[in-house]
mmCIF file of C-alpha atoms in Angstrom:
data_model
loop_
_atom_site.group_PDB
_atom_site.id
_atom_site.type_symbol
_atom_site.label_atom_id
_atom_site.label_comp_id
_atom_site.label_asym_id
_atom_site.label_seq_id
_atom_site.Cartn_x
_atom_site.Cartn_y
_atom_site.Cartn_z
ATOM 1 C CA MET A 22 108.849 -55.231 -122.051
ATOM 2 C CA PHE A 23 107.336 -52.078 -123.543
ATOM 3 C CA SER A 24 108.570 -49.656 -120.885
ATOM 4 C CA GLU A 25 110.413 -46.393 -121.486
ATOM 5 C CA PRO A 26 113.755 -47.856 -120.263
ATOM 6 C CA MET A 27 113.459 -50.729 -122.759
ATOM 7 C CA THR A 28 112.570 -48.349 -125.588
ATOM 8 C CA GLU A 29 115.490 -46.077 -124.722
ATOM 9 C CA LEU A 30 117.860 -49.041 -124.499
ATOM 10 C CA LEU A 31 116.858 -50.295 -127.949
ATOM 11 C CA ASP A 32 117.135 -46.774 -129.363
ATOM 12 C CA ILE A 33 120.828 -46.689 -128.432
ATOM 13 C CA PHE A 34 121.320 -49.260 -131.174
ATOM 14 C CA ASP A 35 118.898 -47.553 -133.595
ATOM 15 C CA GLY A 36 116.278 -50.244 -132.999
ATOM 16 C CA HIS A 37 117.204 -52.183 -136.148
ATOM 17 C CA ALA A 38 117.392 -55.960 -136.476
ATOM 18 C CA ASP A 39 119.621 -57.345 -139.198
ATOM 19 C CA ARG A 40 120.033 -61.035 -138.303
ATOM 20 C CA SER A 41 118.086 -63.965 -139.687
ATOM 21 C CA ASP A 42 119.452 -66.292 -136.959
ATOM 22 C CA TRP A 43 117.990 -64.319 -134.063
ATOM 23 C CA LEU A 44 116.583 -67.270 -132.108
ATOM 24 C CA HIS A 45 118.561 -69.068 -129.432
ATOM 25 C CA LEU A 46 120.658 -72.004 -130.661
ATOM 26 C CA ASP A 47 118.543 -74.961 -131.864
ATOM 27 C CA GLU A 48 115.323 -73.176 -130.879
ATOM 28 C CA ASP A 49 112.229 -73.177 -133.089
ATOM 29 C CA LEU A 50 109.015 -71.192 -132.855
ATOM 30 C CA PRO A 51 105.564 -72.790 -133.077
ATOM 31 C CA GLU A 52 104.209 -72.807 -136.611
ATOM 32 C CA TRP A 53 101.269 -70.588 -135.688
ATOM 33 C CA LEU A 54 103.681 -67.737 -134.925
ATOM 34 C CA GLY A 55 104.785 -67.605 -138.549
ATOM 35 C CA SER A 56 101.924 -65.301 -139.549
ATOM 36 C CA LEU A 57 102.932 -62.880 -136.794
ATOM 37 C CA LEU A 58 106.507 -62.738 -138.048
ATOM 38 C CA ARG A 59 105.231 -62.108 -141.549
ATOM 39 C CA GLN A 60 102.624 -59.699 -140.139
ATOM 40 C CA ALA A 61 100.113 -61.421 -142.370
ATOM 41 C CA ASP A 62 97.187 -61.673 -139.951
ATOM 42 C CA PRO A 63 95.762 -59.089 -137.532
ATOM 43 C CA ALA A 64 95.016 -61.764 -134.911
ATOM 44 C CA VAL A 65 95.714 -65.371 -133.995
ATOM 45 C CA LYS A 66 92.859 -67.804 -133.567
ATOM 46 C CA GLY A 67 91.848 -67.926 -129.924
ATOM 47 C CA LEU A 68 93.568 -64.632 -129.035
ATOM 48 C CA SER A 69 92.309 -61.074 -129.056
ATOM 49 C CA GLU A 70 93.860 -58.454 -131.322
ATOM 50 C CA GLU A 71 95.443 -56.848 -128.242
ATOM 51 C CA GLN A 72 97.010 -60.129 -127.150
ATOM 52 C CA THR A 73 98.251 -60.774 -130.676
ATOM 53 C CA ASP A 74 99.786 -57.313 -130.786
ATOM 54 C CA VAL A 75 101.682 -57.990 -127.543
ATOM 55 C CA LEU A 76 103.185 -61.113 -129.091
ATOM 56 C CA ARG A 77 104.092 -59.325 -132.333
ATOM 57 C CA ARG A 78 105.787 -56.447 -130.503
ATOM 58 C CA THR A 79 107.667 -58.869 -128.230
ATOM 59 C CA LEU A 80 109.016 -60.784 -131.236
ATOM 60 C CA ALA A 81 110.178 -57.515 -132.817
ATOM 61 C CA ILE A 82 111.977 -56.514 -129.608
ATOM 62 C CA GLU A 83 113.667 -59.911 -129.373
ATOM 63 C CA GLN A 84 114.885 -59.694 -132.967
ATOM 64 C CA THR A 85 116.468 -56.302 -132.290
ATOM 65 C CA ALA A 86 117.976 -57.382 -128.969
ATOM 66 C CA ALA A 87 119.397 -60.569 -130.530
ATOM 67 C CA THR A 88 121.221 -58.420 -133.062
ATOM 68 C CA HIS A 89 122.825 -56.055 -130.559
ATOM 69 C CA PHE A 90 122.786 -57.707 -127.098
ATOM 70 C CA ASN A 91 124.172 -61.163 -127.907
ATOM 71 C CA PHE A 92 127.788 -61.559 -126.780
ATOM 72 C CA ARG A 93 127.696 -65.367 -126.350
ATOM 73 C CA THR A 94 126.705 -66.653 -129.795
ATOM 74 C CA ARG A 95 127.562 -63.800 -132.139
ATOM 75 C CA ASP A 96 128.391 -66.109 -135.026
ATOM 76 C CA GLY A 97 124.986 -67.755 -134.703
ATOM 77 C CA SER A 98 126.412 -71.274 -134.382
ATOM 78 C CA SER A 99 128.827 -71.760 -131.484
ATOM 79 C CA TYR A 100 127.772 -71.871 -127.829
ATOM 80 C CA ARG A 101 129.584 -70.105 -125.008
ATOM 81 C CA GLU A 102 128.909 -69.955 -121.308
ATOM 82 C CA ARG A 103 128.303 -66.519 -119.807
ATOM 83 C CA SER A 104 131.855 -66.291 -118.506
ATOM 84 C CA GLN A 105 133.142 -66.782 -122.073
ATOM 85 C CA ALA A 106 131.211 -63.932 -123.701
ATOM 86 C CA VAL A 107 133.071 -61.468 -125.943
ATOM 87 C CA HIS A 108 133.579 -57.754 -125.328
ATOM 88 C CA ALA A 109 132.307 -54.731 -127.239
ATOM 89 C CA ASP A 110 133.813 -51.356 -128.062
ATOM 90 C CA PHE A 111 131.379 -49.187 -126.064
ATOM 91 C CA SER A 112 132.165 -45.647 -124.993
ATOM 92 C CA PRO A 113 132.115 -44.779 -121.262
ATOM 93 C CA GLU A 114 128.967 -42.737 -121.894
ATOM 94 C CA THR A 115 127.175 -45.693 -123.474
ATOM 95 C CA ARG A 116 128.224 -47.967 -120.621
ATOM 96 C CA ALA A 117 126.806 -45.514 -118.088
ATOM 97 C CA VAL A 118 123.489 -45.315 -119.941
ATOM 98 C CA VAL A 119 123.255 -49.101 -120.193
ATOM 99 C CA LEU A 120 123.825 -49.395 -116.435
ATOM 100 C CA ARG A 121 121.112 -46.827 -115.683
ATOM 101 C CA LEU A 122 118.546 -48.382 -118.001
ATOM 102 C CA THR A 123 119.157 -51.997 -117.003
ATOM 103 C CA ASP A 124 118.840 -50.937 -113.380
ATOM 104 C CA ALA A 125 115.406 -49.557 -114.249
ATOM 105 C CA LEU A 126 114.616 -52.895 -115.917
ATOM 106 C CA GLY A 127 115.399 -54.814 -112.712
ATOM 107 C CA LEU A 128 118.837 -56.279 -113.409
ATOM 108 C CA VAL A 129 120.938 -54.290 -110.924
ATOM 109 C CA SER A 130 119.334 -53.201 -107.631
ATOM 110 C CA PRO A 131 118.013 -56.018 -105.413
ATOM 111 C CA HIS A 132 114.671 -56.079 -103.625
ATOM 112 C CA PRO A 133 113.735 -57.991 -100.451
ATOM 113 C CA PRO A 134 111.292 -60.910 -100.496
ATOM 114 C CA ARG A 135 107.607 -59.935 -100.633
ATOM 115 C CA SER A 136 106.652 -62.270 -97.775
ATOM 116 C CA ARG A 137 108.062 -63.526 -94.506
ATOM 117 C CA GLU A 138 106.945 -67.110 -94.977
ATOM 118 C CA TYR A 139 107.212 -69.521 -97.907
ATOM 119 C CA GLY A 140 106.168 -73.116 -98.343
ATOM 120 C CA LYS A 141 109.208 -73.891 -100.464
ATOM 121 C CA THR A 142 112.455 -72.210 -101.511
ATOM 122 C CA LEU A 143 114.547 -72.901 -104.602
ATOM 123 C CA VAL A 144 118.232 -71.960 -104.666
ATOM 124 C CA LEU A 145 119.231 -71.903 -108.317
ATOM 125 C CA GLY A 146 122.485 -73.358 -109.567
ATOM 126 C CA GLY A 147 125.320 -71.590 -111.319
ATOM 127 C CA GLY A 148 129.055 -71.524 -111.793
ATOM 128 C CA TYR A 149 132.132 -70.337 -109.933
ATOM 129 C CA ARG A 150 131.064 -68.786 -106.584
ATOM 130 C CA SER A 151 127.367 -68.405 -107.459
ATOM 131 C CA PRO A 152 126.144 -71.602 -105.717
ATOM 132 C CA LEU A 153 127.975 -70.623 -102.538
ATOM 133 C CA LEU A 154 126.707 -67.038 -102.561
ATOM 134 C CA ARG A 155 123.126 -68.002 -103.364
ATOM 135 C CA ALA A 156 123.117 -70.549 -100.551
ATOM 136 C CA ARG A 157 124.614 -67.885 -98.272
ATOM 137 C CA TYR A 158 121.930 -65.377 -99.252
ATOM 138 C CA ALA A 159 119.201 -67.942 -98.557
ATOM 139 C CA ALA A 160 120.756 -68.703 -95.155
ATOM 140 C CA GLN A 161 120.886 -64.977 -94.368
ATOM 141 C CA LEU A 162 117.231 -64.566 -95.312
ATOM 142 C CA GLN A 163 116.399 -67.455 -93.006
ATOM 143 C CA ALA A 164 118.458 -65.920 -90.190
ATOM 144 C CA SER A 165 116.603 -62.628 -90.665
ATOM 145 C CA GLY A 166 113.280 -64.328 -89.968
ATOM 146 C CA VAL A 167 112.132 -65.384 -93.425
ATOM 147 C CA ALA A 168 110.648 -68.897 -93.180
ATOM 148 C CA LEU A 169 111.999 -70.769 -96.211
ATOM 149 C CA GLY A 170 109.995 -73.962 -95.862
ATOM 150 C CA GLU A 171 111.404 -76.937 -97.764
ATOM 151 C CA VAL A 172 114.659 -75.858 -99.441
ATOM 152 C CA SER A 173 115.855 -77.311 -102.741
ATOM 153 C CA PHE A 174 119.172 -76.614 -104.437
ATOM 154 C CA LEU A 175 118.919 -76.964 -108.210
ATOM 155 C CA GLY A 176 122.094 -78.011 -109.982
ATOM 156 C CA SER A 177 122.995 -79.726 -113.231
ATOM 157 C CA PRO A 178 125.607 -82.047 -114.765
ATOM 158 C CA ARG A 179 127.389 -79.108 -116.426
ATOM 159 C CA PRO A 180 131.126 -79.801 -116.026
ATOM 160 C CA LEU A 181 133.406 -77.166 -114.562
ATOM 161 C CA ILE A 182 134.690 -74.671 -117.124
ATOM 162 C CA ASP A 183 138.349 -74.685 -118.101
ATOM 163 C CA GLU A 184 138.534 -71.154 -119.514
ATOM 164 C CA PRO A 185 138.302 -68.986 -117.560
ATOM 165 C CA PRO A 186 139.140 -71.669 -114.996
ATOM 166 C CA GLU A 187 136.296 -72.446 -112.602
ATOM 167 C CA ARG A 188 138.073 -74.944 -110.385
ATOM 168 C CA PRO A 189 140.100 -72.454 -108.247
ATOM 169 C CA ALA A 190 136.868 -70.786 -107.091
ATOM 170 C CA ALA A 191 135.102 -74.131 -106.647
ATOM 171 C CA GLU A 192 137.874 -75.709 -104.559
ATOM 172 C CA ARG A 193 137.298 -73.160 -101.808
ATOM 173 C CA TYR A 194 133.864 -74.567 -100.945
ATOM 174 C CA ALA A 195 133.416 -77.741 -103.023
ATOM 175 C CA PRO A 196 136.797 -79.501 -103.167
ATOM 176 C CA GLY A 197 136.905 -82.233 -105.761
ATOM 177 C CA ALA A 198 133.776 -81.035 -107.538
ATOM 178 C CA SER A 199 133.389 -82.131 -111.144
ATOM 179 C CA ASP A 200 130.088 -80.500 -112.073
ATOM 180 C CA GLU A 201 127.461 -77.965 -110.999
ATOM 181 C CA PHE A 202 125.611 -80.553 -108.908
ATOM 182 C CA ASP A 203 128.775 -81.012 -106.832
ATOM 183 C CA LEU A 204 128.992 -77.233 -106.428
ATOM 184 C CA MET A 205 125.471 -77.156 -104.983
ATOM 185 C CA VAL A 206 126.344 -79.974 -102.584
ATOM 186 C CA GLY A 207 129.407 -78.026 -101.452
ATOM 187 C CA ALA A 208 127.315 -74.880 -100.981
ATOM 188 C CA VAL A 209 124.823 -76.786 -98.813
ATOM 189 C CA ARG A 210 127.614 -78.036 -96.598
ATOM 190 C CA ALA A 211 129.291 -74.641 -96.320
ATOM 191 C CA GLU A 212 126.263 -72.436 -95.667
ATOM 192 C CA PHE A 213 123.635 -74.720 -94.104
ATOM 193 C CA GLY A 214 125.897 -77.240 -92.374
ATOM 194 C CA LEU A 215 124.004 -80.154 -93.890
ATOM 195 C CA GLU A 216 125.398 -83.406 -95.229
ATOM 196 C CA PRO A 217 123.395 -84.680 -98.209
ATOM 197 C CA ALA A 218 122.229 -88.272 -98.113
ATOM 198 C CA GLU A 219 123.270 -90.906 -100.623
ATOM 199 C CA LEU A 220 122.949 -89.928 -104.271
ATOM 200 C CA THR A 221 119.980 -91.415 -106.125
ATOM 201 C CA PHE A 222 119.487 -91.615 -109.889
ATOM 202 C CA LEU A 223 115.841 -90.671 -110.318
ATOM 203 C CA CYS A 224 115.904 -92.068 -113.846
ATOM 204 C CA GLY A 225 116.712 -95.527 -112.449
ATOM 205 C CA CYS A 226 120.157 -95.827 -114.019
ATOM 206 C CA PRO A 227 123.103 -97.223 -112.033
ATOM 207 C CA SER A 228 125.481 -94.464 -113.189
ATOM 208 C CA ALA A 229 125.919 -91.628 -115.669
ATOM 209 C CA ASP A 230 128.480 -93.467 -117.782
ATOM 210 C CA ASN A 231 126.000 -94.214 -120.564
ATOM 211 C CA ALA A 232 123.034 -92.314 -121.965
ATOM 212 C CA CYS A 233 119.797 -92.873 -120.056
ATOM 213 C CA PRO A 234 117.431 -95.086 -122.118
ATOM 214 C CA ASN A 235 114.451 -93.274 -120.548
ATOM 215 C CA TRP A 236 115.675 -89.760 -121.351
ATOM 216 C CA PRO A 237 112.591 -87.881 -122.706
ATOM 217 C CA ALA A 238 114.639 -85.947 -125.294
ATOM 218 C CA ARG A 239 116.374 -89.009 -126.740
ATOM 219 C CA ASN A 240 114.538 -88.724 -130.078
ATOM 220 C CA LEU A 241 115.123 -85.013 -130.637
ATOM 221 C CA PRO A 242 117.613 -83.770 -133.257
ATOM 222 C CA ARG A 243 121.259 -83.993 -132.164
ATOM 223 C CA ALA A 244 120.377 -86.161 -129.163
ATOM 224 C CA ASN A 245 123.149 -88.551 -130.197
ATOM 225 C CA GLN A 246 125.661 -85.710 -129.730
ATOM 226 C CA THR A 247 124.647 -85.142 -126.097
ATOM 227 C CA PRO A 248 127.105 -86.084 -123.323
ATOM 228 C CA PRO A 249 125.677 -89.090 -121.407
ATOM 229 C CA ALA A 250 125.790 -87.162 -118.114
ATOM 230 C CA PHE A 251 123.298 -84.635 -119.530
ATOM 231 C CA THR A 252 120.646 -87.360 -119.935
ATOM 232 C CA HIS A 253 120.257 -88.355 -116.267
ATOM 233 C CA GLU A 254 118.371 -87.009 -113.239
ATOM 234 C CA ARG A 255 119.906 -87.139 -109.758
ATOM 235 C CA ARG A 256 118.791 -86.314 -106.237
ATOM 236 C CA ALA A 257 120.436 -86.175 -102.804
ATOM 237 C CA ALA A 258 118.065 -85.695 -99.861
ATOM 238 C CA LEU A 259 118.825 -83.158 -97.132
ATOM 239 C CA VAL A 260 118.014 -84.264 -93.600
ATOM 240 C CA GLY A 261 118.367 -82.228 -90.411
ATOM 241 C CA ALA A 262 119.982 -83.327 -87.137
ATOM 242 C CA ASP A 263 116.548 -84.420 -85.893
ATOM 243 C CA GLY A 264 116.093 -86.706 -88.878
ATOM 244 C CA GLN A 265 113.440 -84.523 -90.484
ATOM 245 C CA ALA A 266 113.559 -83.952 -94.229
ATOM 246 C CA ILE A 267 114.637 -80.386 -95.045
ATOM 247 C CA GLY A 268 114.907 -80.486 -98.815
ATOM 248 C CA SER A 269 117.157 -81.857 -101.517
ATOM 249 C CA VAL A 270 119.859 -81.206 -104.086
ATOM 250 C CA LEU A 271 118.671 -81.934 -107.632
ATOM 251 C CA SER A 272 120.358 -82.328 -111.011
ATOM 252 C CA ALA A 273 118.182 -82.261 -114.130
ATOM 253 C CA ASN A 274 118.665 -83.772 -117.553
ATOM 254 C CA THR A 275 118.574 -81.591 -120.635
ATOM 255 C CA GLY A 276 115.556 -80.913 -122.787
ATOM 256 C CA ARG A 277 117.590 -79.128 -125.468
ATOM 257 C CA PRO A 278 120.178 -81.590 -126.790
ATOM 258 C CA PRO A 279 123.106 -81.457 -127.109
ATOM 259 C CA LEU A 280 123.349 -78.447 -124.761
ATOM 260 C CA ARG A 281 123.502 -78.641 -120.991
ATOM 261 C CA PRO A 282 120.302 -78.402 -118.900
ATOM 262 C CA ASP A 283 119.055 -74.854 -118.308
ATOM 263 C CA THR A 284 116.921 -73.157 -115.656
ATOM 264 C CA ALA A 285 113.695 -74.403 -117.230
ATOM 265 C CA ASP A 286 114.940 -78.012 -117.104
ATOM 266 C CA THR A 287 115.778 -77.766 -113.405
ATOM 267 C CA LEU A 288 112.437 -76.132 -112.572
ATOM 268 C CA ARG A 289 110.530 -78.885 -114.364
ATOM 269 C CA LEU A 290 112.412 -81.562 -112.436
ATOM 270 C CA TRP A 291 111.773 -79.795 -109.148
ATOM 271 C CA ALA A 292 108.050 -79.523 -109.894
ATOM 272 C CA ARG A 293 107.809 -83.255 -110.578
ATOM 273 C CA CYS A 294 109.552 -84.027 -107.291
ATOM 274 C CA ALA A 295 107.926 -81.367 -105.078
ATOM 275 C CA ARG A 296 104.396 -81.320 -106.546
ATOM 276 C CA PRO A 297 103.671 -77.697 -105.581
ATOM 277 C CA ARG A 298 100.119 -76.784 -104.611
ATOM 278 C CA LEU A 299 97.877 -74.161 -106.174
ATOM 279 C CA GLY A 300 98.625 -70.814 -104.518
ATOM 280 C CA GLU A 301 101.643 -72.115 -102.582
ATOM 281 C CA ARG A 302 104.269 -69.453 -101.921
ATOM 282 C CA VAL A 303 107.591 -70.360 -103.516
ATOM 283 C CA LEU A 304 110.748 -68.268 -103.135
ATOM 284 C CA VAL A 305 113.453 -68.438 -105.819
ATOM 285 C CA VAL A 306 116.969 -67.286 -104.842
ATOM 286 C CA THR A 307 119.474 -66.239 -107.506
ATOM 287 C CA THR A 308 121.740 -63.339 -108.501
ATOM 288 C CA GLN A 309 119.980 -60.029 -109.192
ATOM 289 C CA VAL A 310 121.186 -59.728 -112.792
ATOM 290 C CA PHE A 311 119.344 -62.993 -113.519
ATOM 291 C CA VAL A 312 116.146 -62.150 -111.629
ATOM 292 C CA PRO A 313 114.122 -60.936 -114.648
ATOM 293 C CA PHE A 314 114.839 -63.891 -116.924
ATOM 294 C CA GLN A 315 114.596 -66.506 -114.175
ATOM 295 C CA ALA A 316 111.375 -64.958 -112.870
ATOM 296 C CA PHE A 317 109.845 -65.328 -116.350
ATOM 297 C CA ASP A 318 111.141 -68.920 -116.535
ATOM 298 C CA GLY A 319 109.581 -69.591 -113.138
ATOM 299 C CA LEU A 320 106.233 -68.184 -114.192
ATOM 300 C CA ARG A 321 106.269 -70.329 -117.332
ATOM 301 C CA GLN A 322 107.275 -73.562 -115.595
ATOM 302 C CA LEU A 323 105.596 -73.153 -112.200
ATOM 303 C CA TYR A 324 102.791 -70.585 -112.387
ATOM 304 C CA LEU A 325 101.144 -71.547 -115.681
ATOM 305 C CA PRO A 326 100.873 -75.296 -114.935
ATOM 306 C CA PHE A 327 100.634 -75.247 -111.119
ATOM 307 C CA GLY A 328 99.440 -71.780 -110.095
ATOM 308 C CA VAL A 329 102.178 -71.200 -107.502
ATOM 309 C CA ASP A 330 102.690 -67.746 -105.977
ATOM 310 C CA LEU A 331 106.262 -67.152 -107.171
ATOM 311 C CA ASP A 332 108.710 -64.604 -105.742
ATOM 312 C CA THR A 333 112.204 -64.313 -107.270
ATOM 313 C CA VAL A 334 114.940 -62.435 -105.399
ATOM 314 C CA GLY A 335 118.674 -61.928 -105.779
ATOM 315 C CA TYR A 336 121.662 -60.237 -104.217
ATOM 316 C CA GLY A 337 123.297 -57.244 -105.856
ATOM 317 C CA ALA A 338 126.653 -56.434 -107.436
ATOM 318 C CA GLU A 339 128.193 -55.701 -104.038
ATOM 319 C CA TRP A 340 128.435 -59.480 -103.563
ATOM 320 C CA HIS A 341 130.952 -59.553 -106.445
ATOM 321 C CA ASP A 342 129.343 -62.548 -108.093
ATOM 322 C CA ARG A 343 128.921 -61.425 -111.708
ATOM 323 C CA PRO A 344 130.455 -58.526 -113.668
ATOM 324 C CA GLN A 345 128.408 -55.372 -113.952
ATOM 325 C CA THR A 346 129.630 -54.543 -117.442
ATOM 326 C CA ALA A 347 127.478 -53.226 -120.267
ATOM 327 C CA GLU A 348 128.025 -56.456 -122.210
ATOM 328 C CA TYR A 349 126.882 -58.636 -119.330
ATOM 329 C CA LEU A 350 123.850 -56.486 -118.557
ATOM 330 C CA LEU A 351 122.777 -56.408 -122.204
ATOM 331 C CA GLN A 352 123.260 -60.171 -122.525
ATOM 332 C CA GLU A 353 120.993 -60.803 -119.544
ATOM 333 C CA THR A 354 118.474 -58.296 -120.871
ATOM 334 C CA LEU A 355 118.329 -60.483 -123.972
ATOM 335 C CA SER A 356 117.912 -63.554 -121.741
ATOM 336 C CA ALA A 357 114.976 -61.853 -120.029
ATOM 337 C CA ILE A 358 113.380 -60.895 -123.356
ATOM 338 C CA ARG A 359 113.709 -64.460 -124.662
ATOM 339 C CA SER A 360 112.235 -65.855 -121.451
ATOM 340 C CA ALA A 361 109.361 -63.351 -121.564
ATOM 341 C CA ARG A 362 108.582 -64.347 -125.153
ATOM 342 C CA ARG A 363 108.530 -68.046 -124.212
ATOM 343 C CA LEU A 364 106.185 -67.254 -121.333
ATOM 344 C CA LEU A 365 103.854 -65.292 -123.614
ATOM 345 C CA VAL A 366 103.830 -68.047 -126.231
ATOM 346 C CA ASP A 367 102.988 -70.713 -123.632
ATOM 347 C CA ALA A 368 100.320 -68.464 -122.098
ATOM 348 C CA ALA A 369 98.854 -67.793 -125.555
ATOM 349 C CA GLU A 370 98.663 -71.511 -126.313
ATOM 350 C CA THR A 371 96.984 -72.076 -122.946
ATOM 351 C CA LEU A 372 94.431 -69.332 -123.631
ATOM 352 C CA ALA A 373 93.784 -70.535 -127.169
ATOM 353 C CA GLY A 374 93.309 -74.088 -125.924
ATOM 354 C CA GLU A 375 90.886 -73.041 -123.191
ATOM 355 C CA ARG A 376 88.798 -70.991 -125.621
ATOM 356 C CA SER A 377 88.650 -73.797 -128.179
ATOM 357 C CA VAL A 378 87.330 -76.121 -125.472
ATOM 358 C CA ALA A 379 84.832 -73.528 -124.282
#
């Protein structure tokens, strides 16, 4: 967060923040962070001055990055998927510098898994060809001798995107798919040769036609604007030829109405289903450009509450999954910064709570 590449990247844009709506859509900060934003107090109760300074500097970096790196919600109100982000008028020189610096920040060049054996593996969902390629990368890791353990494919009820059209890419491996969960099912069939078992609604509903009455976020603001499909949880078990359970395909509900479920939602659902053990090695498979932000999300959702030993890996740009443009790299740098801030805030609240008890 405070490395030379990050400092140099922010300096390209003069390091100034000029937006009041710098948080992600519909996101609020805890009240106790208000004094940090106002720089009114040198420390926060329960935290050291050094820990407070880390939070304050992280918030300042996020404010600057939200001003200059956000190509999805530039008007501060409308939501776009990554594939719908706008373009910027960068010079070739600036684009080259952004590529170099984001590579140093971990968004470009892939790294192999740290271990050769994992208790569980999570293949994260996505759009277009991402589910297929991530499943393929996991299968290749397994073929190379990496023991994946129980494998889970984490999807969502996000419908296929019309513009740019997602269906042509999806039809090649998940014909008839209507949402991201279907894409993950198609990827399992294509790359692991497995046929998922019958679909189960974990929430107990008979279908996704109506909003789930047990949806935890049903009382949050704008919950009534949420598509009914976003309120349900689904699971399809994966069973090998010998009848042994191998893993599952999961679809989470959203915790941020009315928007679709995000990575954090899917990780929380997986944790409830898998019940990971303290110190258990868990491998997360994604695309390299998303490794930083999804690693931070994983630490927040899986390390802080469960103490898992998390390792997040991805394949590089040579797989032709996501564009390697300056806009895309800056957008995902912002995603990583936001995720790091959320991790720090949750860790700070954990520390403060432990010290108040002590």
